[in-house]
Amino acid sequence: MALLLLSLTASFFAVGAAFATPRRRNSRSEPTPQCRCVPLNLCADNDAAVNGKGLLDARIRNEICQNYFEVCCENPIGEINLPNQSIFRGCGYQNTTDVRAWITSESSAKFGELPWSVVILMKDTPDRIIYKCGGSLIHPQVVITAAHCVPGMDPKYLMVRAGEWNIMSQDEPLPHQDRTVQEILRHPHYHQVSLKNDIALVFLSEPMGLRDNVGLVCLAPANFQLESARCLASGWGGNSFRKGDHSTIMKKVELPLVPRGRCLDALRATRLGPFYNLDKSFVCAGGERNKDTCKGDGGSPLVCPIPGREDRFFQMGIVSWGIGCGESGTPGVYVNVPLYTDWIDRQLFARNFDTTFYKY
């Protein structure tokens, strides 16, 4: 399933999927005396009054229970103890099970699975906000994203949302958090044509509260290099089953890092031509058919397991650009995040922010 990645074509740089409050359907079925709506993981096997074998495709509305995270269950097994939401384990921890409900599909991230992923929103009109880009939380008050996502924008028109999963629903186990933006800092050597140094820091007006569904991603030491790994990209980008429309539910895709030489050869075989040179500010990942980031995923993170720590992730890339989406043999191109660790450190030091939040 394709995610969202921005093309080199300039017209792809503006993304505008409008948000709306979900409408209740008056004609929906109601729970019966024989069952009641509970989270899926609180229902004994085979007792859920839904079609399927225990796992719901969250893109399909349950006809009996209004909440995506609930099923009408004939035999609830009681409550479960949840982790203390105030405990911060450190950066880079993936939630391998849903925070409260096991609703998933092959290409959808679970609720709270990648808690550093954020949505950057833009105020389109006084009463409407639209999806602008993805980003990642490295500090409770700092987001990193692609510079092309925030081209000379006034911070007052942006908002960052953390802890989101389904952008069209408020029926989620834990609430998302919205923060206004205080400052946008693009890299001073960002080039809007070649997209070199395509990185920006977004400083929030107030810190996010760290919860099960809101966490931080780690950053690697400066100039760290990783030639081979299976990594994860996430975002609310294009959905191949919907012909490129935005996904309302966070998607994830596993992608291999591609060595620089092989990536350069692949890119030169495209319309970029035989003389194209890949700048050191980029890394490549993907090249597997129908597995890619795509239009609209710009700014979203590419994270890889920390060597020797498969349960923790650091951010290797930021979705930047690509030639098409999900084409066999053509990798996507990402910002080489470790190249900018020193620059990020300096910017946070200058603003008295603690850089240990993203260290491992």
XYZ file of N, CA and C in Angstrom, residues 3 7 65-66 95 112 166 168 174 196 202 212 217 235 253 285 296 307 352:
57
model
N 2.062 5.010 0.581
C 1.822 6.141 1.465
C 1.996 7.415 0.647
N 6.290 14.534 -5.103
C 7.024 14.428 -6.354
C 7.879 15.657 -6.544
N -21.762 -0.885 16.376
C -21.168 0.075 17.303
C -20.621 1.269 16.534
N -20.916 2.466 17.014
C -20.485 3.676 16.325
C -18.977 3.861 16.407
N 4.970 1.248 20.043
C 3.947 0.475 20.737
C 3.563 -0.696 19.843
N -1.618 4.419 18.205
C -0.506 4.666 19.111
C 0.763 3.908 18.790
N -6.970 8.363 13.267
C -7.959 8.555 12.208
C -8.358 10.027 12.194
N -10.510 11.588 10.681
C -11.925 11.885 10.498
C -12.785 11.390 11.659
N -7.563 7.375 23.233
C -6.947 8.516 23.900
C -7.058 9.721 22.978
N 17.840 20.296 -1.767
C 18.950 20.037 -0.854
C 18.645 20.661 0.512
N 10.045 22.961 13.732
C 8.818 23.671 14.093
C 8.743 23.699 15.618
N 0.683 7.502 26.069
C 0.852 6.267 25.308
C 0.784 6.522 23.811
N 10.699 10.468 18.925
C 11.596 9.615 18.162
C 13.031 10.000 18.502
N 2.529 7.788 7.608
C 1.902 9.030 7.186
C 0.459 8.838 6.786
N 4.580 1.567 6.247
C 5.124 0.667 5.238
C 6.570 0.367 5.605
N 15.418 4.934 0.146
C 14.766 3.742 0.694
C 13.639 3.326 -0.237
N 1.967 13.678 -0.699
C 1.293 14.089 0.520
C 1.985 13.658 1.794
N 20.704 0.030 15.969
C 21.520 -1.187 15.928
C 21.711 -1.790 17.321
N 17.318 27.045 24.709
C 17.273 26.444 26.047
C 16.366 25.217 26.126
